[in-house]
Amino acid sequence: MRLLPVLAFTLLAALHGPARGAAQPRPPAATPAPARSLATLRRTLDSIADAHRGVGGYSITNLETTEHLERLGDEPFSTASLIKVPVLVALFDLAAQRQLSLDDPVVLTEIDKVGGAGQLQYLRTPLTLRLWDVAWLMSTLSDNTATNLVLDRIKIRRVWQKMEALGLPRTKVHSGSMTRIASVAPDSSAKYGLGVTTPNEMAQLFVLLAQGRAVNPGADSTMLAMLERNEDSSKLLRFNYGVRAAHKTGDVDRSRTDCGVLYLPARVVACVLTKENQDTRYWTDAEGNAVIARIGQAIATHWRP
């Protein structure tokens, strides 16, 4: 009979915890999160690039930690439409110097129209736009006609001069879109097409934009806001749904390109260029697009919280 009070006390202790002053049980030790190795990321990126039936290069910098990875960082690559970012920077630089205004009128005529990407080629003429409008279409839709309207106003050599002033001497636009016959550098144009750059130089241009040092903080923020509206998500953003990015892509037969600032939330500048691609198809699953997409996925997986 005396066991009943003891059993009752034991049950109450189990229900209400140990008596005050009694030793508390220690929670299990937390397992530390595994360190994310930059070497591991490099192996992943190189394995993707090695499997590509073509040549792939990249330049990646975390602006918060200064971590940096590159492959063929100083190798020249065709830019395709990625060269429109230097064109945009040169335009905003001239506006900052008050040599032109982004509100200046631009008149589109039939003779201005070229094929490829964009919508201006389908609109009725004459059509009066502003420099701001054509810069927006060049940046978001990669509109080739809009690009040529910008270049007609600022001139190709101004883009060269601006890139050289920023320490990017190997980044060149050769001609207007779809007008290689008028190239200012025929030999380089025959080899690289619309433009040429290196992974490191184009990445550095986005570093300067992110830091407000390409033109000035206000202009650079505006350009990045434009590039956030880029409608091509088939490359760096393909497997990164919901990731903010200010970036520009490019497509020609044997090259696919994508460079920009990824907000992960750490700002990571990523530039991935391909050339000599065996798969020249213009569709989402083209190998060049897929290679850049998998590299973008690996970058986001590494630095996202």
Short mmCIF file of N, CA and C in Angstrom, two decimals, residues 10-189:
data_model
loop_
_atom_site.label_atom_id
_atom_site.label_comp_id
_atom_site.label_asym_id
_atom_site.label_seq_id
_atom_site.Cartn_x
_atom_site.Cartn_y
_atom_site.Cartn_z
N THR A 10 5.93 10.00 -8.56
CA THR A 10 6.73 9.77 -9.77
C THR A 10 5.97 10.21 -11.01
N LEU A 11 4.67 9.92 -11.05
CA LEU A 11 3.86 10.33 -12.21
C LEU A 11 3.77 11.84 -12.30
N LEU A 12 3.58 12.52 -11.15
CA LEU A 12 3.50 13.98 -11.15
C LEU A 12 4.81 14.60 -11.61
N ALA A 13 5.93 14.04 -11.18
CA ALA A 13 7.25 14.55 -11.59
C ALA A 13 7.43 14.39 -13.09
N ALA A 14 6.96 13.26 -13.60
CA ALA A 14 7.11 13.04 -15.04
C ALA A 14 6.27 14.03 -15.83
N LEU A 15 5.08 14.37 -15.28
CA LEU A 15 4.20 15.28 -16.00
C LEU A 15 4.67 16.72 -15.91
N HIS A 16 5.20 17.13 -14.78
CA HIS A 16 5.51 18.55 -14.54
C HIS A 16 7.00 18.87 -14.56
N GLY A 17 7.84 17.92 -14.89
CA GLY A 17 9.27 18.19 -14.98
C GLY A 17 9.95 17.98 -13.66
N PRO A 18 11.31 18.11 -13.63
CA PRO A 18 12.06 17.88 -12.41
C PRO A 18 11.79 18.95 -11.38
N ALA A 19 11.99 18.59 -10.13
CA ALA A 19 11.79 19.54 -9.05
C ALA A 19 12.75 20.70 -9.17
N ARG A 20 12.31 21.89 -8.66
CA ARG A 20 13.15 23.08 -8.72
C ARG A 20 14.49 22.81 -8.06
N GLY A 21 15.55 23.21 -8.68
CA GLY A 21 16.88 22.98 -8.15
C GLY A 21 17.52 21.71 -8.63
N ALA A 22 16.72 20.84 -9.24
CA ALA A 22 17.30 19.59 -9.74
C ALA A 22 18.10 19.87 -11.00
N ALA A 23 19.06 19.04 -11.30
CA ALA A 23 19.90 19.20 -12.49
C ALA A 23 19.05 19.05 -13.74
N GLN A 24 19.20 20.00 -14.70
CA GLN A 24 18.43 19.97 -15.94
C GLN A 24 19.16 19.12 -16.98
N PRO A 25 18.42 18.32 -17.74
CA PRO A 25 19.07 17.54 -18.79
C PRO A 25 19.58 18.46 -19.90
N ARG A 26 20.72 18.15 -20.47
CA ARG A 26 21.32 18.98 -21.53
C ARG A 26 20.71 18.60 -22.89
N PRO A 27 20.36 19.62 -23.68
CA PRO A 27 19.85 19.31 -25.02
C PRO A 27 20.97 18.73 -25.87
N PRO A 28 20.63 17.96 -26.87
CA PRO A 28 21.68 17.41 -27.73
C PRO A 28 22.44 18.53 -28.44
N ALA A 29 23.72 18.35 -28.59
CA ALA A 29 24.56 19.37 -29.23
C ALA A 29 24.11 19.56 -30.67
N ALA A 30 24.04 20.85 -31.09
CA ALA A 30 23.65 21.16 -32.46
C ALA A 30 24.77 20.75 -33.41
N THR A 31 24.37 20.21 -34.55
CA THR A 31 25.37 19.83 -35.56
C THR A 31 25.75 21.06 -36.36
N PRO A 32 27.03 21.44 -36.37
CA PRO A 32 27.42 22.64 -37.10
C PRO A 32 27.16 22.48 -38.58
N ALA A 33 26.73 23.62 -39.24
CA ALA A 33 26.49 23.58 -40.69
C ALA A 33 27.82 23.37 -41.40
N PRO A 34 27.84 22.54 -42.42
CA PRO A 34 29.09 22.31 -43.13
C PRO A 34 29.56 23.57 -43.85
N ALA A 35 30.83 23.85 -43.81
CA ALA A 35 31.40 25.01 -44.49
C ALA A 35 31.25 24.83 -46.00
N ARG A 36 30.86 25.89 -46.65
CA ARG A 36 30.71 25.85 -48.09
C ARG A 36 32.05 26.18 -48.73
N SER A 37 32.65 25.21 -49.32
CA SER A 37 34.01 25.35 -49.83
C SER A 37 33.98 25.96 -51.23
N LEU A 38 34.80 27.00 -51.41
CA LEU A 38 34.94 27.60 -52.73
C LEU A 38 35.56 26.60 -53.70
N ALA A 39 36.43 25.74 -53.18
CA ALA A 39 37.04 24.72 -54.03
C ALA A 39 35.99 23.74 -54.55
N THR A 40 35.00 23.44 -53.70
CA THR A 40 33.92 22.56 -54.13
C THR A 40 33.12 23.21 -55.25
N LEU A 41 32.83 24.50 -55.10
CA LEU A 41 32.10 25.22 -56.14
C LEU A 41 32.91 25.22 -57.44
N ARG A 42 34.21 25.46 -57.33
CA ARG A 42 35.04 25.46 -58.54
C ARG A 42 34.98 24.10 -59.25
N ARG A 43 35.06 23.02 -58.48
CA ARG A 43 34.99 21.69 -59.10
C ARG A 43 33.66 21.48 -59.81
N THR A 44 32.59 21.96 -59.19
CA THR A 44 31.28 21.82 -59.81
C THR A 44 31.20 22.61 -61.11
N LEU A 45 31.65 23.86 -61.08
CA LEU A 45 31.58 24.70 -62.27
C LEU A 45 32.46 24.14 -63.39
N ASP A 46 33.66 23.67 -63.02
CA ASP A 46 34.56 23.15 -64.05
C ASP A 46 34.04 21.85 -64.64
N SER A 47 33.36 21.05 -63.83
CA SER A 47 32.81 19.81 -64.37
C SER A 47 31.71 20.12 -65.38
N ILE A 48 30.93 21.17 -65.12
CA ILE A 48 29.90 21.57 -66.08
C ILE A 48 30.54 22.09 -67.36
N ALA A 49 31.54 22.94 -67.21
CA ALA A 49 32.21 23.51 -68.38
C ALA A 49 32.96 22.43 -69.17
N ASP A 50 33.57 21.48 -68.46
CA ASP A 50 34.32 20.42 -69.15
C ASP A 50 33.41 19.55 -70.01
N ALA A 51 32.17 19.37 -69.57
CA ALA A 51 31.25 18.50 -70.30
C ALA A 51 30.63 19.19 -71.52
N HIS A 52 30.83 20.50 -71.61
CA HIS A 52 30.23 21.27 -72.71
C HIS A 52 30.91 20.97 -74.03
N ARG A 53 30.13 20.76 -75.06
CA ARG A 53 30.69 20.53 -76.39
C ARG A 53 30.96 21.89 -77.04
N GLY A 54 31.96 22.53 -76.51
CA GLY A 54 32.36 23.87 -76.91
C GLY A 54 33.35 24.38 -75.89
N VAL A 55 33.52 25.68 -75.83
CA VAL A 55 34.44 26.30 -74.87
C VAL A 55 33.63 27.18 -73.93
N GLY A 56 33.85 27.00 -72.63
CA GLY A 56 33.14 27.80 -71.64
C GLY A 56 34.09 28.50 -70.70
N GLY A 57 33.86 29.76 -70.47
CA GLY A 57 34.66 30.53 -69.51
C GLY A 57 33.75 31.27 -68.55
N TYR A 58 34.27 31.58 -67.38
CA TYR A 58 33.46 32.33 -66.42
C TYR A 58 34.34 33.19 -65.53
N SER A 59 33.71 34.21 -64.97
CA SER A 59 34.35 35.06 -63.96
C SER A 59 33.28 35.39 -62.93
N ILE A 60 33.53 35.03 -61.67
CA ILE A 60 32.52 35.14 -60.62
C ILE A 60 33.15 35.81 -59.40
N THR A 61 32.49 36.84 -58.89
CA THR A 61 32.99 37.54 -57.71
C THR A 61 31.85 37.83 -56.75
N ASN A 62 32.02 37.42 -55.49
CA ASN A 62 31.08 37.79 -54.43
C ASN A 62 31.53 39.16 -53.91
N LEU A 63 30.71 40.18 -54.12
CA LEU A 63 31.11 41.54 -53.77
C LEU A 63 31.17 41.75 -52.26
N GLU A 64 30.51 40.91 -51.49
CA GLU A 64 30.52 41.09 -50.04
C GLU A 64 31.74 40.40 -49.40
N THR A 65 32.11 39.23 -49.92
CA THR A 65 33.22 38.47 -49.32
C THR A 65 34.52 38.61 -50.11
N THR A 66 34.43 39.16 -51.33
CA THR A 66 35.54 39.28 -52.28
C THR A 66 36.01 37.94 -52.82
N GLU A 67 35.30 36.85 -52.55
CA GLU A 67 35.67 35.55 -53.12
C GLU A 67 35.57 35.64 -54.65
N HIS A 68 36.50 34.99 -55.32
CA HIS A 68 36.56 35.10 -56.79
C HIS A 68 36.95 33.76 -57.40
N LEU A 69 36.27 33.43 -58.49
CA LEU A 69 36.61 32.25 -59.27
C LEU A 69 36.61 32.64 -60.74
N GLU A 70 37.51 32.06 -61.51
CA GLU A 70 37.48 32.32 -62.95
C GLU A 70 38.01 31.12 -63.71
N ARG A 71 37.59 31.03 -64.94
CA ARG A 71 38.06 30.01 -65.87
C ARG A 71 38.16 30.71 -67.23
N LEU A 72 39.33 30.66 -67.83
CA LEU A 72 39.58 31.37 -69.09
C LEU A 72 39.17 32.84 -68.95
N GLY A 73 39.50 33.41 -67.80
CA GLY A 73 39.04 34.76 -67.49
C GLY A 73 39.53 35.82 -68.45
N ASP A 74 40.70 35.62 -69.03
CA ASP A 74 41.26 36.62 -69.95
C ASP A 74 41.21 36.17 -71.40
N GLU A 75 40.42 35.13 -71.67
CA GLU A 75 40.27 34.62 -73.04
C GLU A 75 39.22 35.45 -73.78
N PRO A 76 39.47 35.85 -75.03
CA PRO A 76 38.44 36.59 -75.77
C PRO A 76 37.29 35.69 -76.20
N PHE A 77 36.09 36.20 -76.09
CA PHE A 77 34.87 35.50 -76.49
C PHE A 77 33.99 36.46 -77.29
N SER A 78 33.18 35.90 -78.15
CA SER A 78 32.12 36.69 -78.78
C SER A 78 31.12 37.11 -77.70
N THR A 79 30.65 38.34 -77.81
CA THR A 79 29.69 38.82 -76.82
C THR A 79 28.26 38.51 -77.21
N ALA A 80 27.98 38.43 -78.52
CA ALA A 80 26.61 38.50 -79.02
C ALA A 80 25.97 39.76 -78.42
N SER A 81 24.72 39.71 -78.03
CA SER A 81 24.03 40.93 -77.58
C SER A 81 24.48 41.42 -76.21
N LEU A 82 25.32 40.69 -75.52
CA LEU A 82 25.88 41.17 -74.26
C LEU A 82 26.62 42.49 -74.44
N ILE A 83 27.11 42.76 -75.65
CA ILE A 83 27.85 44.00 -75.90
C ILE A 83 26.95 45.22 -75.74
N LYS A 84 25.65 45.00 -75.66
CA LYS A 84 24.72 46.13 -75.51
C LYS A 84 24.84 46.78 -74.13
N VAL A 85 25.44 46.09 -73.17
CA VAL A 85 25.67 46.72 -71.86
C VAL A 85 26.73 47.81 -71.98
N PRO A 86 27.90 47.57 -72.60
CA PRO A 86 28.83 48.68 -72.82
C PRO A 86 28.21 49.82 -73.62
N VAL A 87 27.36 49.51 -74.58
CA VAL A 87 26.69 50.57 -75.34
C VAL A 87 25.81 51.39 -74.41
N LEU A 88 25.08 50.72 -73.52
CA LEU A 88 24.22 51.41 -72.56
C LEU A 88 25.05 52.30 -71.63
N VAL A 89 26.18 51.80 -71.16
CA VAL A 89 27.04 52.57 -70.26
C VAL A 89 27.58 53.81 -70.97
N ALA A 90 28.00 53.65 -72.22
CA ALA A 90 28.50 54.80 -72.97
C ALA A 90 27.41 55.85 -73.16
N LEU A 91 26.19 55.42 -73.43
CA LEU A 91 25.07 56.35 -73.58
C LEU A 91 24.84 57.14 -72.30
N PHE A 92 24.77 56.46 -71.16
CA PHE A 92 24.53 57.15 -69.90
C PHE A 92 25.70 58.04 -69.51
N ASP A 93 26.90 57.67 -69.92
CA ASP A 93 28.06 58.51 -69.64
C ASP A 93 27.96 59.83 -70.39
N LEU A 94 27.56 59.78 -71.65
CA LEU A 94 27.39 61.00 -72.43
C LEU A 94 26.26 61.86 -71.87
N ALA A 95 25.20 61.20 -71.37
CA ALA A 95 24.12 61.96 -70.75
C ALA A 95 24.59 62.64 -69.47
N ALA A 96 25.43 61.93 -68.69
CA ALA A 96 25.96 62.52 -67.46
C ALA A 96 26.85 63.72 -67.76
N GLN A 97 27.53 63.69 -68.92
CA GLN A 97 28.37 64.82 -69.33
C GLN A 97 27.56 65.92 -70.03
N ARG A 98 26.25 65.72 -70.13
CA ARG A 98 25.34 66.66 -70.78
C ARG A 98 25.67 66.88 -72.25
N GLN A 99 26.26 65.86 -72.88
CA GLN A 99 26.49 65.94 -74.33
C GLN A 99 25.25 65.49 -75.10
N LEU A 100 24.30 64.91 -74.40
CA LEU A 100 22.99 64.56 -74.96
C LEU A 100 22.04 64.38 -73.79
N SER A 101 20.77 64.24 -74.11
CA SER A 101 19.76 63.99 -73.09
C SER A 101 19.01 62.72 -73.42
N LEU A 102 18.67 61.97 -72.41
CA LEU A 102 17.88 60.75 -72.63
C LEU A 102 16.47 61.08 -73.10
N ASP A 103 16.08 62.35 -73.02
CA ASP A 103 14.79 62.79 -73.53
C ASP A 103 14.88 63.27 -74.98
N ASP A 104 16.06 63.24 -75.57
CA ASP A 104 16.20 63.65 -76.97
C ASP A 104 15.33 62.78 -77.86
N PRO A 105 14.68 63.35 -78.86
CA PRO A 105 13.84 62.55 -79.76
C PRO A 105 14.67 61.71 -80.71
N VAL A 106 14.13 60.55 -81.03
CA VAL A 106 14.73 59.64 -82.02
C VAL A 106 13.61 59.24 -82.98
N VAL A 107 13.82 59.44 -84.25
CA VAL A 107 12.79 59.12 -85.23
C VAL A 107 13.14 57.81 -85.93
N LEU A 108 12.26 56.83 -85.78
CA LEU A 108 12.43 55.54 -86.44
C LEU A 108 11.84 55.62 -87.85
N THR A 109 12.63 55.22 -88.84
CA THR A 109 12.15 55.14 -90.22
C THR A 109 12.31 53.72 -90.71
N GLU A 110 11.76 53.43 -91.87
CA GLU A 110 11.83 52.08 -92.42
C GLU A 110 13.27 51.63 -92.64
N ILE A 111 14.13 52.55 -93.04
CA ILE A 111 15.50 52.19 -93.35
C ILE A 111 16.28 51.81 -92.10
N ASP A 112 15.78 52.20 -90.94
CA ASP A 112 16.47 51.88 -89.68
C ASP A 112 16.23 50.44 -89.23
N LYS A 113 15.21 49.80 -89.75
CA LYS A 113 14.80 48.50 -89.23
C LYS A 113 15.77 47.39 -89.63
N VAL A 114 16.09 46.53 -88.65
CA VAL A 114 16.86 45.32 -88.91
C VAL A 114 16.14 44.15 -88.25
N GLY A 115 16.53 42.94 -88.65
CA GLY A 115 15.86 41.75 -88.14
C GLY A 115 16.42 41.29 -86.81
N GLY A 116 16.12 40.04 -86.47
CA GLY A 116 16.58 39.48 -85.21
C GLY A 116 15.69 39.90 -84.05
N ALA A 117 16.30 40.04 -82.89
CA ALA A 117 15.54 40.32 -81.67
C ALA A 117 14.91 41.70 -81.72
N GLY A 118 13.76 41.83 -81.05
CA GLY A 118 13.16 43.14 -80.87
C GLY A 118 11.81 43.30 -81.53
N GLN A 119 11.17 44.42 -81.23
CA GLN A 119 9.83 44.71 -81.71
C GLN A 119 9.75 45.93 -82.61
N LEU A 120 10.75 46.82 -82.56
CA LEU A 120 10.66 48.02 -83.37
C LEU A 120 10.54 47.72 -84.86
N GLN A 121 11.12 46.61 -85.28
CA GLN A 121 11.08 46.26 -86.70
C GLN A 121 9.66 46.04 -87.21
N TYR A 122 8.71 45.83 -86.31
CA TYR A 122 7.33 45.54 -86.71
C TYR A 122 6.41 46.75 -86.60
N LEU A 123 6.91 47.87 -86.08
CA LEU A 123 6.06 49.03 -85.85
C LEU A 123 6.00 49.92 -87.08
N ARG A 124 4.92 50.66 -87.20
CA ARG A 124 4.72 51.55 -88.35
C ARG A 124 5.57 52.80 -88.20
N THR A 125 6.04 53.28 -89.29
CA THR A 125 6.91 54.46 -89.30
C THR A 125 6.29 55.56 -90.15
N PRO A 126 6.74 56.81 -89.94
CA PRO A 126 7.75 57.24 -88.98
C PRO A 126 7.20 57.22 -87.55
N LEU A 127 8.09 56.91 -86.61
CA LEU A 127 7.71 56.82 -85.20
C LEU A 127 8.74 57.59 -84.38
N THR A 128 8.27 58.54 -83.58
CA THR A 128 9.17 59.33 -82.74
C THR A 128 9.22 58.73 -81.34
N LEU A 129 10.44 58.41 -80.92
CA LEU A 129 10.70 57.88 -79.58
C LEU A 129 11.68 58.81 -78.89
N ARG A 130 12.07 58.45 -77.68
CA ARG A 130 13.13 59.16 -76.98
C ARG A 130 14.33 58.23 -76.84
N LEU A 131 15.49 58.80 -76.61
CA LEU A 131 16.66 57.96 -76.38
C LEU A 131 16.42 57.01 -75.23
N TRP A 132 15.72 57.46 -74.20
CA TRP A 132 15.38 56.58 -73.08
C TRP A 132 14.62 55.35 -73.56
N ASP A 133 13.66 55.56 -74.44
CA ASP A 133 12.83 54.46 -74.92
C ASP A 133 13.66 53.41 -75.66
N VAL A 134 14.53 53.86 -76.56
CA VAL A 134 15.31 52.89 -77.33
C VAL A 134 16.35 52.21 -76.44
N ALA A 135 16.88 52.93 -75.43
CA ALA A 135 17.80 52.29 -74.49
C ALA A 135 17.09 51.21 -73.69
N TRP A 136 15.85 51.48 -73.30
CA TRP A 136 15.05 50.49 -72.57
C TRP A 136 14.81 49.24 -73.41
N LEU A 137 14.43 49.44 -74.66
CA LEU A 137 14.17 48.29 -75.54
C LEU A 137 15.44 47.51 -75.83
N MET A 138 16.55 48.19 -75.97
CA MET A 138 17.83 47.53 -76.18
C MET A 138 18.20 46.66 -74.98
N SER A 139 17.91 47.13 -73.78
CA SER A 139 18.34 46.45 -72.55
C SER A 139 17.40 45.33 -72.14
N THR A 140 16.12 45.48 -72.38
CA THR A 140 15.14 44.52 -71.88
C THR A 140 14.74 43.48 -72.92
N LEU A 141 14.58 43.90 -74.17
CA LEU A 141 14.20 42.99 -75.25
C LEU A 141 15.37 42.67 -76.17
N SER A 142 16.52 43.27 -75.91
CA SER A 142 17.69 43.12 -76.78
C SER A 142 17.35 43.55 -78.21
N ASP A 143 16.54 44.58 -78.33
CA ASP A 143 16.05 45.03 -79.63
C ASP A 143 17.21 45.51 -80.50
N ASN A 144 17.40 44.84 -81.64
CA ASN A 144 18.52 45.19 -82.52
C ASN A 144 18.34 46.55 -83.19
N THR A 145 17.14 46.85 -83.60
CA THR A 145 16.88 48.15 -84.21
C THR A 145 17.12 49.27 -83.20
N ALA A 146 16.67 49.07 -81.96
CA ALA A 146 16.90 50.07 -80.92
C ALA A 146 18.39 50.26 -80.67
N THR A 147 19.13 49.16 -80.68
CA THR A 147 20.58 49.25 -80.47
C THR A 147 21.22 50.13 -81.54
N ASN A 148 20.81 49.94 -82.76
CA ASN A 148 21.39 50.72 -83.85
C ASN A 148 21.02 52.19 -83.75
N LEU A 149 19.82 52.48 -83.28
CA LEU A 149 19.42 53.87 -83.08
C LEU A 149 20.29 54.54 -82.01
N VAL A 150 20.62 53.78 -80.96
CA VAL A 150 21.52 54.31 -79.93
C VAL A 150 22.90 54.55 -80.51
N LEU A 151 23.42 53.56 -81.23
CA LEU A 151 24.77 53.69 -81.79
C LEU A 151 24.85 54.81 -82.81
N ASP A 152 23.79 55.01 -83.57
CA ASP A 152 23.78 56.13 -84.52
C ASP A 152 23.95 57.46 -83.79
N ARG A 153 23.43 57.54 -82.58
CA ARG A 153 23.52 58.79 -81.82
C ARG A 153 24.86 58.94 -81.12
N ILE A 154 25.40 57.87 -80.55
CA ILE A 154 26.61 58.02 -79.73
C ILE A 154 27.89 57.65 -80.45
N LYS A 155 27.81 56.85 -81.51
CA LYS A 155 28.94 56.41 -82.32
C LYS A 155 29.75 55.31 -81.63
N ILE A 156 30.17 54.35 -82.42
CA ILE A 156 30.86 53.16 -81.92
C ILE A 156 32.14 53.51 -81.18
N ARG A 157 32.91 54.46 -81.71
CA ARG A 157 34.20 54.80 -81.08
C ARG A 157 34.02 55.35 -79.67
N ARG A 158 32.87 55.97 -79.39
CA ARG A 158 32.61 56.45 -78.03
C ARG A 158 32.50 55.30 -77.05
N VAL A 159 31.94 54.19 -77.51
CA VAL A 159 31.86 53.01 -76.65
C VAL A 159 33.26 52.49 -76.37
N TRP A 160 34.11 52.43 -77.38
CA TRP A 160 35.50 52.01 -77.18
C TRP A 160 36.18 52.91 -76.14
N GLN A 161 36.03 54.22 -76.33
CA GLN A 161 36.71 55.16 -75.44
C GLN A 161 36.25 55.00 -74.00
N LYS A 162 34.95 54.79 -73.80
CA LYS A 162 34.44 54.62 -72.45
C LYS A 162 34.96 53.34 -71.82
N MET A 163 34.99 52.25 -72.56
CA MET A 163 35.49 51.00 -72.01
C MET A 163 36.99 51.12 -71.68
N GLU A 164 37.74 51.77 -72.53
CA GLU A 164 39.17 51.96 -72.26
C GLU A 164 39.37 52.81 -71.01
N ALA A 165 38.52 53.84 -70.84
CA ALA A 165 38.63 54.69 -69.65
C ALA A 165 38.32 53.91 -68.38
N LEU A 166 37.51 52.88 -68.48
CA LEU A 166 37.18 52.04 -67.32
C LEU A 166 38.18 50.91 -67.12
N GLY A 167 39.21 50.85 -67.95
CA GLY A 167 40.21 49.79 -67.82
C GLY A 167 39.78 48.49 -68.47
N LEU A 168 38.94 48.57 -69.50
CA LEU A 168 38.43 47.39 -70.18
C LEU A 168 38.75 47.48 -71.68
N PRO A 169 40.03 47.47 -72.03
CA PRO A 169 40.41 47.76 -73.42
C PRO A 169 40.07 46.67 -74.42
N ARG A 170 39.76 45.47 -73.94
CA ARG A 170 39.48 44.36 -74.87
C ARG A 170 38.00 44.18 -75.13
N THR A 171 37.20 45.06 -74.57
CA THR A 171 35.75 45.00 -74.77
C THR A 171 35.37 45.99 -75.87
N LYS A 172 34.98 45.46 -77.03
CA LYS A 172 34.74 46.29 -78.21
C LYS A 172 33.42 45.91 -78.87
N VAL A 173 32.68 46.92 -79.32
CA VAL A 173 31.57 46.71 -80.23
C VAL A 173 32.10 47.00 -81.63
N HIS A 174 31.76 46.16 -82.59
CA HIS A 174 32.35 46.27 -83.92
C HIS A 174 31.46 47.00 -84.92
N SER A 175 30.15 46.87 -84.75
CA SER A 175 29.22 47.42 -85.73
C SER A 175 27.85 47.50 -85.10
N GLY A 176 26.90 48.02 -85.86
CA GLY A 176 25.53 47.92 -85.42
C GLY A 176 25.04 46.49 -85.54
N SER A 177 23.92 46.20 -84.92
CA SER A 177 23.33 44.85 -85.02
C SER A 177 22.90 44.57 -86.44
N MET A 178 23.27 43.38 -86.93
CA MET A 178 22.87 42.92 -88.26
C MET A 178 23.44 43.80 -89.38
N THR A 179 24.51 44.54 -89.11
CA THR A 179 25.10 45.42 -90.12
C THR A 179 26.62 45.26 -90.13
N ARG A 180 27.07 44.02 -90.14
CA ARG A 180 28.50 43.77 -90.06
C ARG A 180 29.27 44.37 -91.24
N ILE A 181 28.59 44.59 -92.35
CA ILE A 181 29.25 45.16 -93.52
C ILE A 181 29.83 46.54 -93.21
N ALA A 182 29.28 47.19 -92.18
CA ALA A 182 29.75 48.52 -91.80
C ALA A 182 30.66 48.47 -90.58
N SER A 183 31.27 47.33 -90.31
CA SER A 183 32.11 47.17 -89.12
C SER A 183 33.30 48.13 -89.14
N VAL A 184 33.64 48.66 -87.96
CA VAL A 184 34.82 49.52 -87.84
C VAL A 184 36.08 48.70 -87.58
N ALA A 185 35.91 47.38 -87.38
CA ALA A 185 37.05 46.49 -87.13
C ALA A 185 36.78 45.19 -87.87
N PRO A 186 36.93 45.18 -89.21
CA PRO A 186 36.49 44.03 -90.02
C PRO A 186 37.12 42.70 -89.61
N ASP A 187 38.41 42.69 -89.29
CA ASP A 187 39.06 41.42 -88.95
C ASP A 187 38.50 40.84 -87.65
N SER A 188 38.40 41.69 -86.63
CA SER A 188 37.86 41.23 -85.35
C SER A 188 36.38 40.89 -85.49
N SER A 189 35.69 41.66 -86.30
CA SER A 189 34.27 41.41 -86.52
C SER A 189 34.04 40.06 -87.20
#
